[in-house]
Amino acid sequence: VIDSLGAPESVLVLGGTSEIGTALIEQFRTSGRLRRVVLAARPSALRDQLSSRLAGQLAEVRTVDFDATDLDRIGETMRACLDDADIDVVVIAAGVLPDNEEALRRPAVAVEAAQVNYVAAMAALLHAADALRRQGHGVLVVLSSVAAERPRAANFVYGSTKAGLDSVSRGLAEQLRGSGVTLLTVRPGFVRTRMTAGMAPAPFSTDPTTVARAIAENLRGPSRVIWVPGLLRWVMLALRAMPAAVFRRLPQ
Amino acid sequence: MADRRGYTGWGRTAPTVARPATAADPAQLAEVIEAARAAGRGLIARGLGRSYGDAAQNAGGTVLELTGFDDISSIAADGSVTCGAAVSIDSLLARTLPRGWFVPVTPGTRFVSLAGAVSADVHGKNHHRDGSLASHLSGLELVDGLGVHRSLTPADPLFWGVVGGMGLLGILTSVTLRLRPVRSGRLVVRTSRTRDLQDTMQVLAEADRQAPYTVAWVDCLAAGRRLGRGVVTAGTHSEDDGLDARPRQPLPLPAGLPGNLLNRHTVAAFNELYYRAARPGVARLPYWQYFYPLDALAGWNRLYGRAGFVQYQFVTADPADVEWVIAALRQHGAASFLAVLKRFGPGNPAPLSFPAAGWTLAVDIPAALPGLAGLLDRFDERIAAAGGRVYLAKDSRLGRAAFRAMYPRLPEWSSLRDQADPHRVFVSDLSRRLAL
């Protein structure tokens, strides 16, 4: 269980090698209460490296093979992640950032992004919500994006996949009221990670540690939408209301 | 009854959801226990919800709301009385005080069930003289994890597992205790003001030699040399004034209070006022005003707002630990509205009972205070190293390793629990957190 001061004992990361997921595990580890981590990710050298490093620091580390493009097996994978013991925090961090230009030339790229970022993430989220509802406690963390807010010419494919997930996430948060389970919909700005390497950082960019800290600070209390950095909430409020002719002229 | 319900402790932190259940007699209890075992996430009994942390909640499992079991027997010549486990100290006193009997030990609220009081092995202002509640019990009735009815006396090893056992050996159905004869519903209370912590401790130790009830309120925000100044009150049952001292009904807390009512500044102002208002001298107070000042305000725990609060209560043999903790709290800016200091007498044979010879300090702190988790972890480390411990009935955040260091007799308790509940039907969020 998550204690009165917000320290969890166990965490499951879907997209277990994601930098935000890793930063979040580090953040939780500082409380000294974290004992168990489940990393669900595709087999990779990075996953092995991460799990063996964590195994030296925590009582129990498990890896589960998870392929977000294999939609038929998601239920089975989630059961493998969740069935043997309580999980305090489930982080849905699996995602890809498609090249928008390439997706315009090859729509299959857009379809795959939608499968990973939206369809698979939704399926995993719904399975996790069901397990947490039964255990009567826990926090679901869904990594959405600021790109979910208003489509732009430069990255609307990615934005639309996150918009779908964001919508499921906020709707589910409402549905979970009274269940003991809360849900954090996290909307970071541009995060400097492997996924965005080589891209010019947009305004209000941030890093995985800052995102992780914002999540950890909001683990107690009701479901909510978290912006990182927090100022983005107000920036996006303004951008949403902006006429298209003006929005278009902003630096992309 | 609702299918699912949210539960927290008195500190209103770490809410979880469980299925509520009730039972009117031991046979129904055995059914509830069996159903909880089959459902797989266990059962815990809940009385009046005055444990501060997660002792009386069970995420995803069953919470037995102890509502039946409220009979009170007639009082024997030696003061013995048998009560249903759900009877509160409030209702017990309403019955016994007019006949000249008082409870032998009482915590700082009269709204606790006897089952909860036994399970936490509560102590009161008379611990230095009379020990904890366990010293005044002669019998317990319990339905264990197999649904078997057990009658326990202090001669049974299991009795001492139940005492302080946080409800994890079974569901208590009745409690037999010996009351204290009194001639009055009032207490003669001597109040003294102290200059600093050393003075507070000295005055308290002197008062312990004269009065059966002693306690000190301590100002944890006073600056510099005045740190730990306080107000010591020493009470004795009055010999006259009559037995009709019915408590005033608690006033409801006004609605719509701001969430941050108790902060560093308001608490510092309160402390200053309280210190100045405490008139040194002797007064006669009704028992409820002396023992239960906070019961006057129903739901005072809501003063801490939505984020709730934690109470940190520890015992240590070394007075230097108390001074160190108070100094660290002040340095951290942790405003404690309630800081209560008391000297304990020796402990008892129960492996998980809290009191032990030495000093106990209890402080209430808003749960949202930045850096609180690390601060309390540092306290744990020092208290455990000194052979002290924190009180499970107040706890909501202790780590497993610190808990094991503080309660080295845990293995003894675990083997008693395995006798009473081999299938581990009794589970709470506290037992999950501490791997009890």
XYZ file of C-alpha atoms in Angstrom:
688
model
C 0.000 0.000 0.000
C 0.980 3.641 -0.436
C 1.605 5.056 3.023
C 0.216 8.264 4.516
C 3.178 10.259 3.211
C 2.854 8.994 -0.350
C 5.557 6.301 -0.464
C 4.658 3.215 -2.544
C 6.016 -0.310 -2.005
C 5.501 -1.668 -5.513
C 5.347 -0.332 -9.042
C 4.649 -1.759 -12.502
C 6.017 0.105 -15.517
C 4.510 -0.684 -18.935
C 7.217 0.357 -21.331
C 9.648 -0.596 -18.613
C 12.702 0.964 -20.207
C 11.120 4.372 -20.742
C 13.220 7.128 -19.253
C 10.287 8.644 -17.402
C 9.471 5.209 -15.941
C 13.078 4.744 -14.856
C 13.225 8.213 -13.333
C 10.005 7.473 -11.451
C 11.452 4.272 -9.990
C 14.478 6.290 -8.844
C 12.174 8.871 -7.303
C 10.201 6.211 -5.416
C 13.379 4.506 -4.270
C 14.451 7.553 -2.240
C 11.631 6.934 0.262
C 13.174 3.606 1.258
C 9.753 1.911 1.069
C 9.913 0.621 -2.535
C 10.416 -3.157 -2.493
C 9.083 -4.555 -5.734
C 9.295 -3.484 -9.376
C 7.776 -5.143 -12.434
C 9.207 -4.027 -15.777
C 7.023 -4.897 -18.762
C 8.926 -4.227 -21.990
C 10.252 -5.839 -25.118
C 13.334 -7.951 -24.427
C 16.403 -5.750 -24.879
C 19.884 -5.194 -23.537
C 18.601 -2.015 -21.916
C 15.868 -3.905 -20.069
C 18.355 -6.485 -18.773
C 20.754 -3.771 -17.707
C 18.025 -1.890 -15.852
C 16.635 -4.970 -14.138
C 20.021 -6.173 -12.952
C 20.872 -2.731 -11.604
C 17.540 -2.566 -9.730
C 17.926 -6.139 -8.476
C 20.909 -4.936 -6.457
C 18.776 -2.237 -4.828
C 15.322 -3.729 -4.292
C 13.883 -6.882 -2.740
C 12.197 -8.061 -5.937
C 12.540 -7.140 -9.608
C 10.622 -8.961 -12.319
C 10.639 -8.540 -16.066
C 7.687 -9.463 -18.269
C 7.824 -9.530 -22.077
C 5.462 -6.923 -23.425
C 5.063 -6.043 -27.076
C 2.604 -3.208 -27.658
C 2.131 -4.227 -31.282
C 0.916 -7.715 -30.311
C -2.651 -6.792 -29.386
C -3.860 -10.366 -28.915
C -1.506 -11.026 -26.028
C -2.005 -7.892 -23.944
C -4.534 -9.468 -21.572
C -2.241 -12.396 -20.895
C 0.730 -10.078 -20.364
C -1.182 -7.889 -17.923
C -2.285 -10.913 -15.928
C 1.344 -11.992 -15.692
C 2.209 -8.524 -14.389
C -0.618 -8.144 -11.896
C -1.813 -11.506 -10.678
C 0.639 -12.560 -8.000
C 0.603 -9.589 -5.595
C -0.735 -6.069 -5.064
C 0.726 -3.278 -7.158
C 0.574 0.245 -5.719
C 1.406 2.210 -8.853
C 0.953 1.249 -12.510
C 2.678 3.491 -15.042
C 1.535 3.374 -18.667
C 4.684 4.668 -20.349
C 4.883 2.637 -23.556
C 4.888 4.932 -26.543
C 6.470 5.843 -29.856
C 6.988 9.160 -31.560
C 6.325 8.709 -35.299
C 7.853 11.039 -37.845
C 4.869 13.046 -39.051
C 6.312 13.558 -42.550
C 6.945 9.836 -42.934
C 3.454 9.004 -41.710
C 2.045 11.256 -44.435
C 3.938 9.253 -47.064
C 3.357 5.846 -45.399
C 0.097 5.745 -43.424
C 1.132 2.345 -41.962
C 3.487 4.324 -39.695
C 0.500 6.253 -38.344
C -1.452 3.037 -37.847
C 1.355 1.459 -35.855
C 1.716 4.559 -33.685
C -2.011 4.467 -32.981
C -1.757 0.789 -32.068
C 1.073 1.321 -29.601
C 0.201 4.713 -28.126
C -3.558 4.386 -28.079
C -4.974 0.893 -28.636
C -2.418 -1.121 -26.679
C -2.103 1.543 -23.981
C -5.889 1.650 -23.567
C -6.103 -2.132 -23.318
C -3.304 -2.254 -20.745
C -4.865 0.604 -18.791
C -8.269 -1.071 -18.649
C -6.740 -4.360 -17.488
C -4.740 -2.532 -14.821
C -7.777 -0.537 -13.669
C -9.708 -3.758 -13.204
C -6.945 -5.307 -11.075
C -6.537 -2.195 -8.930
C -10.265 -1.834 -8.457
C -10.339 -5.345 -7.019
C -7.467 -4.634 -4.628
C -9.261 -1.467 -3.441
C -6.286 0.868 -3.690
C -3.578 2.105 -6.034
C -2.653 4.810 -8.504
C -2.697 4.581 -12.307
C -0.290 6.922 -14.055
C -0.970 7.579 -17.730
C 1.666 9.395 -19.758
C -0.269 11.573 -22.115
C 1.281 14.630 -23.748
C 0.791 18.307 -24.232
C 0.429 17.341 -27.913
C -2.952 15.808 -27.035
C -4.385 19.273 -26.483
C -4.458 20.891 -29.906
C -3.352 19.334 -33.171
C -0.504 21.010 -35.002
C 0.586 20.477 -38.630
C 4.002 19.277 -37.440
C 2.982 16.357 -35.191
C -0.743 15.694 -35.341
C -0.322 11.933 -35.840
C 1.441 11.571 -32.495
C -0.913 14.165 -30.985
C -4.010 12.269 -32.059
C -2.780 8.981 -30.514
C -2.151 10.767 -27.220
C -5.479 12.584 -27.492
C -7.215 9.220 -27.671
C -5.331 7.909 -24.651
C -5.832 11.173 -22.766
C -9.580 10.926 -23.310
C -9.732 7.318 -22.067
C -7.634 8.300 -19.097
C -9.798 11.201 -17.959
C -13.003 9.285 -18.544
C -11.685 6.319 -16.591
C -10.623 8.644 -13.765
C -14.266 9.697 -13.411
C -15.461 6.114 -13.565
C -12.996 5.102 -10.828
C -14.390 7.549 -8.264
C -15.160 5.743 -5.014
C -13.122 2.676 -5.963
C -10.038 3.547 -3.906
C -8.079 3.830 -7.176
C -6.960 7.196 -8.499
C -5.593 8.146 -11.873
C -3.025 10.752 -12.852
C -3.157 11.932 -16.447
C 0.297 13.382 -17.069
C 0.777 15.920 -19.847
C 4.424 16.803 -20.158
C 5.714 19.326 -22.660
C 8.704 18.405 -24.796
C 10.721 15.886 -22.711
C 14.422 15.543 -23.460
C 14.835 11.758 -23.884
C 16.107 9.142 -26.340
C 12.744 9.412 -28.084
C 13.258 13.092 -28.827
C 17.031 12.997 -29.349
C 18.140 15.170 -32.260
C 14.976 17.259 -32.245
C 15.118 20.926 -31.367
C 13.544 21.334 -27.914
C 10.240 23.204 -27.993
C 9.471 25.963 -25.491
C 8.589 24.647 -21.998
C 10.741 21.575 -22.482
C 11.466 19.408 -19.466
C 13.352 16.266 -18.461
C 12.355 12.816 -17.112
C 13.392 13.592 -13.527
C 11.152 16.650 -13.376
C 8.220 14.665 -14.759
C 8.895 11.881 -12.228
C 8.999 14.341 -9.353
C 5.683 15.888 -10.393
C 4.097 12.419 -10.470
C 5.520 11.419 -7.082
C 4.289 14.653 -5.500
C 0.741 13.958 -6.670
C 0.493 10.320 -5.635
C -1.778 11.197 -2.695
C -5.121 12.861 -3.152
C -7.754 12.636 -5.873
C -7.388 11.886 -9.589
C -6.108 14.839 -11.583
C -4.391 16.078 -14.737
C -0.772 17.071 -14.205
C 1.111 19.418 -16.508
C 4.896 19.428 -16.534
C 6.073 22.135 -16.228
C 2.986 23.346 -14.370
C 2.889 26.614 -16.297
C 1.823 24.668 -19.409
C -1.680 24.356 -17.978
C -2.205 28.076 -18.516
C -0.244 28.304 -21.734
C -2.375 25.554 -23.261
C -5.541 27.131 -21.928
C -4.629 30.204 -23.972
C -3.538 28.199 -27.027
C -6.762 26.210 -27.059
C -8.789 29.387 -27.247
C -6.573 30.957 -29.904
C -8.022 31.440 -33.430
C -6.505 29.020 -35.974
C -5.096 31.877 -38.059
C -3.013 33.068 -35.118
C -2.119 29.568 -33.839
C -0.708 28.693 -37.278
C 1.788 31.551 -37.110
C 3.332 30.439 -33.833
C 6.773 28.856 -34.098
C 6.265 25.115 -34.570
C -25.254 -1.796 3.425
C -23.231 -0.315 0.583
C -21.277 -2.809 -1.463
C -17.985 -0.945 -1.087
C -16.950 1.811 1.252
C -13.866 4.011 1.665
C -12.011 3.954 4.972
C -9.253 6.015 6.571
C -7.976 6.350 10.110
C -8.467 9.405 12.321
C -5.603 11.169 10.502
C -7.622 10.966 7.239
C -4.653 9.818 5.166
C -4.181 6.860 2.773
C -7.839 6.039 1.985
C -8.665 2.555 0.679
C -11.888 0.803 -0.241
C -13.309 -2.419 1.234
C -16.570 -4.344 1.619
C -18.288 -3.502 4.900
C -19.837 -6.329 6.936
C -21.677 -6.625 10.230
C -22.445 -9.450 12.626
C -24.861 -9.576 15.536
C -23.584 -12.676 17.328
C -20.621 -15.096 17.345
C -22.342 -17.470 14.888
C -22.723 -14.690 12.311
C -19.157 -13.686 13.027
C -17.928 -17.158 12.145
C -19.817 -16.842 8.827
C -18.262 -13.459 8.059
C -14.819 -14.881 8.852
C -15.374 -17.880 6.574
C -16.681 -15.666 3.742
C -13.687 -13.343 4.067
C -11.316 -16.290 3.957
C -12.975 -17.567 0.785
C -12.892 -14.122 -0.850
C -9.139 -14.018 -0.364
C -8.367 -10.511 0.881
C -9.111 -11.027 4.532
C -10.965 -9.222 7.267
C -10.327 -6.636 9.949
C -12.646 -5.354 12.674
C -13.272 -1.630 12.957
C -14.682 0.054 16.039
C -14.963 3.828 16.233
C -12.127 4.576 13.803
C -9.888 6.411 16.279
C -6.653 4.713 15.255
C -4.777 7.477 13.459
C -3.332 5.373 10.656
C -4.285 2.306 8.641
C -4.969 -0.230 11.418
C -8.730 -0.534 10.843
C -8.949 -0.613 7.045
C -8.396 -3.461 4.616
C -8.038 -2.542 0.929
C -10.060 -4.814 -1.345
C -11.077 -7.058 1.563
C -13.740 -6.969 4.249
C -14.084 -4.521 7.133
C -16.264 -5.761 9.974
C -18.042 -2.754 11.423
C -18.383 -3.719 15.050
C -21.863 -2.503 15.901
C -23.537 -5.305 17.878
C -21.828 -6.607 21.001
C -22.871 -3.623 23.130
C -24.186 -5.198 26.346
C -22.833 -4.082 29.706
C -23.136 -6.513 32.645
C -23.894 -5.500 36.204
C -20.871 -4.406 38.215
C -19.482 -6.938 40.704
C -18.446 -5.914 44.214
C -14.785 -5.824 43.172
C -15.584 -3.549 40.217
C -15.485 -6.269 37.566
C -17.711 -5.645 34.585
C -18.142 -7.578 31.340
C -18.844 -5.507 28.238
C -19.560 -6.272 24.633
C -16.453 -5.473 22.621
C -18.175 -2.616 20.766
C -18.995 -0.751 23.988
C -17.250 2.621 24.081
C -15.609 4.192 27.108
C -18.222 6.943 26.725
C -21.148 4.567 27.102
C -19.405 2.524 29.797
C -18.809 5.648 31.921
C -22.397 6.788 31.395
C -23.451 3.514 33.030
C -20.831 3.114 35.753
C -19.904 6.598 36.982
C -23.310 7.298 38.604
C -22.688 4.077 40.589
C -19.231 5.253 41.684
C -17.000 3.409 39.236
C -14.487 4.854 36.763
C -12.534 3.166 33.964
C -9.107 1.997 35.161
C -7.259 3.452 32.140
C -8.455 5.824 29.451
C -6.848 7.262 26.315
C -7.341 10.916 25.339
C -10.753 10.279 23.768
C -13.758 8.502 25.268
C -14.975 7.545 21.796
C -13.016 4.309 21.486
C -14.461 0.820 21.522
C -13.149 -1.566 24.158
C -12.111 -3.956 21.360
C -9.987 -1.205 19.833
C -8.629 -0.183 23.247
C -7.527 -3.756 24.008
C -6.106 -4.303 20.507
C -3.952 -1.178 20.847
C -3.319 -1.801 24.576
C -4.116 1.837 25.288
C -2.492 3.835 28.061
C -3.523 6.985 29.864
C -2.281 9.732 32.106
C -1.910 7.192 34.941
C 0.498 4.849 33.171
C 3.350 5.671 35.578
C 1.235 4.254 38.387
C -1.287 1.822 36.885
C 0.214 0.538 33.633
C -1.764 0.139 30.413
C -5.286 -1.234 29.958
C -4.020 -4.845 29.912
C -3.158 -4.646 33.635
C -6.852 -4.256 34.424
C -8.316 -6.980 32.221
C -9.393 -10.320 33.601
C -10.956 -11.915 30.541
C -11.382 -11.643 26.777
C -13.776 -13.471 24.447
C -12.550 -13.878 20.893
C -13.616 -15.600 17.682
C -10.362 -16.682 16.035
C -9.366 -17.196 12.395
C -10.887 -20.671 12.317
C -14.202 -19.339 13.600
C -13.527 -20.926 16.998
C -14.727 -19.160 20.118
C -11.972 -18.699 22.712
C -12.139 -17.454 26.293
C -8.811 -16.015 27.356
C -7.426 -14.896 30.712
C -4.043 -13.334 31.486
C -2.810 -16.882 32.239
C -3.163 -17.795 28.531
C -0.212 -16.869 26.289
C -2.712 -15.973 23.528
C -4.209 -13.266 25.747
C -0.932 -11.354 25.423
C -0.967 -11.754 21.655
C -4.424 -10.177 21.487
C -3.399 -7.300 23.765
C -1.654 -4.821 21.472
C -2.180 -7.263 18.583
C -3.992 -4.689 16.406
C -6.959 -6.993 15.791
C -4.923 -9.577 13.916
C -5.646 -12.624 16.120
C -9.425 -12.544 15.874
C -12.580 -10.591 16.495
C -13.093 -9.641 20.139
C -16.680 -10.086 21.285
C -16.412 -9.230 24.971
C -13.991 -7.718 27.463
C -13.980 -8.110 31.248
C -12.206 -5.380 33.182
C -11.953 -4.149 36.754
C -13.250 -0.640 37.331
C -11.855 1.857 39.824
C -14.046 3.054 42.724
C -14.434 6.848 42.806
C -16.452 9.240 44.945
C -16.739 11.983 42.388
C -17.002 12.738 38.710
C -14.522 15.541 39.181
C -10.793 15.763 39.477
C -8.626 18.031 41.540
C -6.150 19.339 38.992
C -2.927 21.135 39.775
C -1.551 23.152 36.862
C 2.048 24.356 36.573
C 3.838 26.278 33.859
C 7.380 25.294 32.970
C 10.281 27.295 31.466
C 11.913 24.797 29.125
C 12.022 21.088 28.356
C 14.277 20.198 31.277
C 11.940 22.015 33.642
C 8.927 20.312 32.054
C 10.461 16.888 32.598
C 11.449 17.673 36.156
C 8.023 19.004 37.116
C 6.382 16.012 35.442
C 8.603 13.539 37.310
C 7.812 15.271 40.622
C 4.093 15.286 39.869
C 4.287 11.541 39.159
C 5.233 10.938 42.779
C 2.113 12.700 44.044
C -0.702 12.334 41.537
C -2.221 9.331 39.769
C -2.752 11.304 36.545
C -0.068 13.496 34.985
C 0.648 14.872 31.539
C 2.453 17.817 29.960
C 1.515 19.855 26.940
C 4.715 20.994 25.266
C 5.306 24.032 23.046
C 7.404 22.742 20.139
C 7.580 26.147 18.445
C 8.886 28.347 21.268
C 12.216 29.835 20.276
C 15.668 29.322 21.742
C 15.965 28.563 25.424
C 12.218 28.395 25.871
C 11.928 25.389 23.563
C 9.955 22.643 25.276
C 8.310 24.950 27.789
C 4.926 23.618 28.710
C 1.966 23.204 30.985
C 1.947 20.265 33.391
C -1.361 19.104 34.813
C -1.596 16.619 37.673
C -5.009 15.181 38.519
C -6.497 13.242 41.429
C -10.067 11.958 41.709
C -11.951 14.351 43.951
C -13.332 13.000 47.231
C -16.587 14.947 47.000
C -18.567 17.058 44.455
C -20.966 14.217 43.597
C -21.099 11.700 40.797
C -23.347 13.515 38.332
C -20.898 14.858 35.790
C -22.495 14.118 32.481
C -20.267 15.244 29.588
C -21.402 18.030 27.332
C -22.337 16.904 23.824
C -19.507 17.517 21.348
C -19.960 20.646 19.235
C -19.862 20.058 15.507
C -16.997 21.609 13.583
C -18.320 24.503 11.451
C -18.558 23.661 7.741
C -16.423 25.342 5.093
C -13.232 25.827 7.089
C -10.120 26.555 5.044
C -7.818 23.585 4.568
C -4.691 25.125 6.033
C -6.093 26.287 9.347
C -3.288 24.709 11.341
C -0.048 26.138 10.024
C 3.154 27.323 11.596
C 1.774 30.769 12.363
C -1.649 29.860 13.731
C -0.129 27.096 15.850
C 2.567 29.405 17.239
C -0.160 31.901 18.178
C -2.270 29.161 19.738
C 0.695 27.855 21.720
C 1.460 31.328 23.072
C -2.161 31.854 24.109
C -2.498 28.423 25.633
C 0.707 28.874 27.619
C -0.383 32.262 28.957
C -3.944 31.136 29.657
C -2.825 28.202 31.802
C -3.241 29.639 35.301
C -0.903 27.932 37.736
C -2.815 26.611 40.744
C -5.505 24.120 41.676
C -8.913 23.696 40.029
C -11.732 21.179 40.120
C -12.655 19.934 36.663
C -15.310 17.484 35.492
C -13.620 14.268 34.373
C -14.481 14.818 30.721
C -12.888 18.238 30.680
C -9.694 16.884 32.189
C -9.377 13.634 30.246
C -11.043 14.497 26.945
C -10.537 18.183 26.044
C -10.520 17.406 22.311
C -13.785 15.452 22.451
C -15.506 18.823 22.925
C -15.115 19.455 19.192
C -16.573 16.651 17.061
C -14.404 15.847 14.060
C -11.498 18.073 15.112
C -9.346 15.939 12.825
C -10.868 17.876 9.907
C -8.986 20.977 11.027
C -6.018 19.609 9.094
C -7.857 19.845 5.776
C -8.006 17.343 2.953
C -4.424 16.157 3.168
C -4.904 14.993 6.755
C -2.250 14.611 9.415
C -0.011 12.078 11.066
C 0.564 11.600 14.735
C 4.060 10.518 15.655
C 4.232 8.991 19.124
C 7.340 7.303 20.422
C 8.765 6.106 23.714
C 12.424 6.215 24.695
C 14.343 5.677 27.913
C 16.666 8.592 27.124
C 15.339 12.142 27.730
C 17.985 13.433 25.299
C 16.057 11.768 22.449
C 12.969 13.813 23.334
C 14.966 17.024 23.287
C 16.562 16.092 19.977
C 13.194 15.335 18.362
C 11.626 18.595 19.569
C 14.622 20.594 18.322
C 14.503 18.821 14.940
C 10.748 19.481 14.620
C 11.249 23.149 15.301
C 14.161 23.387 12.883
C 12.049 21.739 10.195
C 9.202 24.150 10.841
C 6.826 21.338 11.758
C 3.983 23.072 13.545
C 2.563 20.709 16.121
C -0.725 21.892 17.548
C -0.692 19.001 19.967
C 2.525 17.899 21.582
C 2.009 15.763 24.634
C 4.739 14.479 26.931
C 4.280 11.785 29.555
C 6.481 9.517 31.648
C 5.708 5.804 31.388
C 6.125 3.183 34.068
C 7.305 -0.321 33.102
C 5.733 -2.204 30.185
C 3.856 -5.524 30.238
C 4.386 -9.028 28.778
C 2.534 -8.376 25.478
C 5.114 -8.596 22.638
C 3.534 -5.732 20.646
C 2.422 -3.513 23.535
C 3.724 0.014 23.103
C 4.446 1.440 26.582
C 7.874 0.904 28.163
C 9.648 2.672 31.005
C 10.768 6.098 29.844
C 9.393 9.174 28.122
C 6.697 9.277 25.479
C 6.087 12.234 23.184
C 3.148 12.498 20.777
C 3.040 15.174 18.085
C 0.422 15.874 15.403
C 1.842 17.095 12.091
C 0.058 18.003 8.817
C 0.729 15.192 6.323
C 1.355 17.697 3.519
C 4.416 19.208 5.252
C 7.300 19.022 2.743
C 10.111 16.719 3.807
C 8.087 15.086 6.575
C 8.741 11.508 5.417
C 12.510 11.895 5.640
C 12.300 13.736 8.965
C 10.245 10.976 10.601
C 12.538 8.305 9.136
C 15.440 10.022 10.899
C 13.449 10.003 14.140
C 12.718 6.276 13.698
C 16.399 5.535 13.276
C 17.380 7.304 16.458
C 14.466 5.975 18.514
C 15.089 2.393 17.361
C 18.814 2.699 18.118
C 17.918 3.843 21.641
C 15.735 0.747 22.147
C 12.543 2.799 21.841
C 9.557 2.380 19.549
C 6.618 4.123 17.908
C 2.962 3.420 18.711
C 1.216 1.337 16.049
C -2.230 2.751 16.866
C -0.922 6.148 15.731
C 1.271 4.980 12.892
C 0.624 5.323 9.165
C 4.128 5.434 7.654
C 6.658 3.305 9.550
C 8.920 1.159 7.349
C 9.302 -2.589 7.794
C 12.936 -2.560 8.870
C 12.411 0.180 11.464
C 9.369 -1.657 12.795
C 11.364 -4.860 13.263
C 14.139 -3.004 15.038
C 11.626 -1.392 17.406
C 9.642 -4.538 18.167
C 12.279 -7.273 18.554
C 9.705 -9.615 20.134
C 7.748 -9.787 16.871
C 8.597 -13.507 16.332
C 6.920 -14.387 19.667
C 3.815 -12.515 18.616
C 3.839 -14.135 15.156
C 3.813 -17.629 16.644
C 0.828 -16.663 18.841
C -0.917 -15.290 15.756
C -0.207 -18.527 13.854
C -2.046 -20.440 16.594
C -5.097 -18.171 16.527
C -5.170 -17.462 12.797
C -3.135 -20.013 10.840
C -4.688 -18.990 7.489
C -4.053 -15.270 8.029
C -7.683 -14.295 7.607
C -7.107 -11.134 9.618
C -5.472 -8.534 7.425
C -5.312 -4.750 7.561
C -3.505 -2.139 5.521
C -1.213 -1.798 8.534
C -0.445 -5.520 8.562
C 0.285 -5.391 4.812
C 2.509 -2.349 5.155
C 4.530 -3.777 8.037
C 4.369 -7.429 6.855
C 2.884 -8.370 10.220
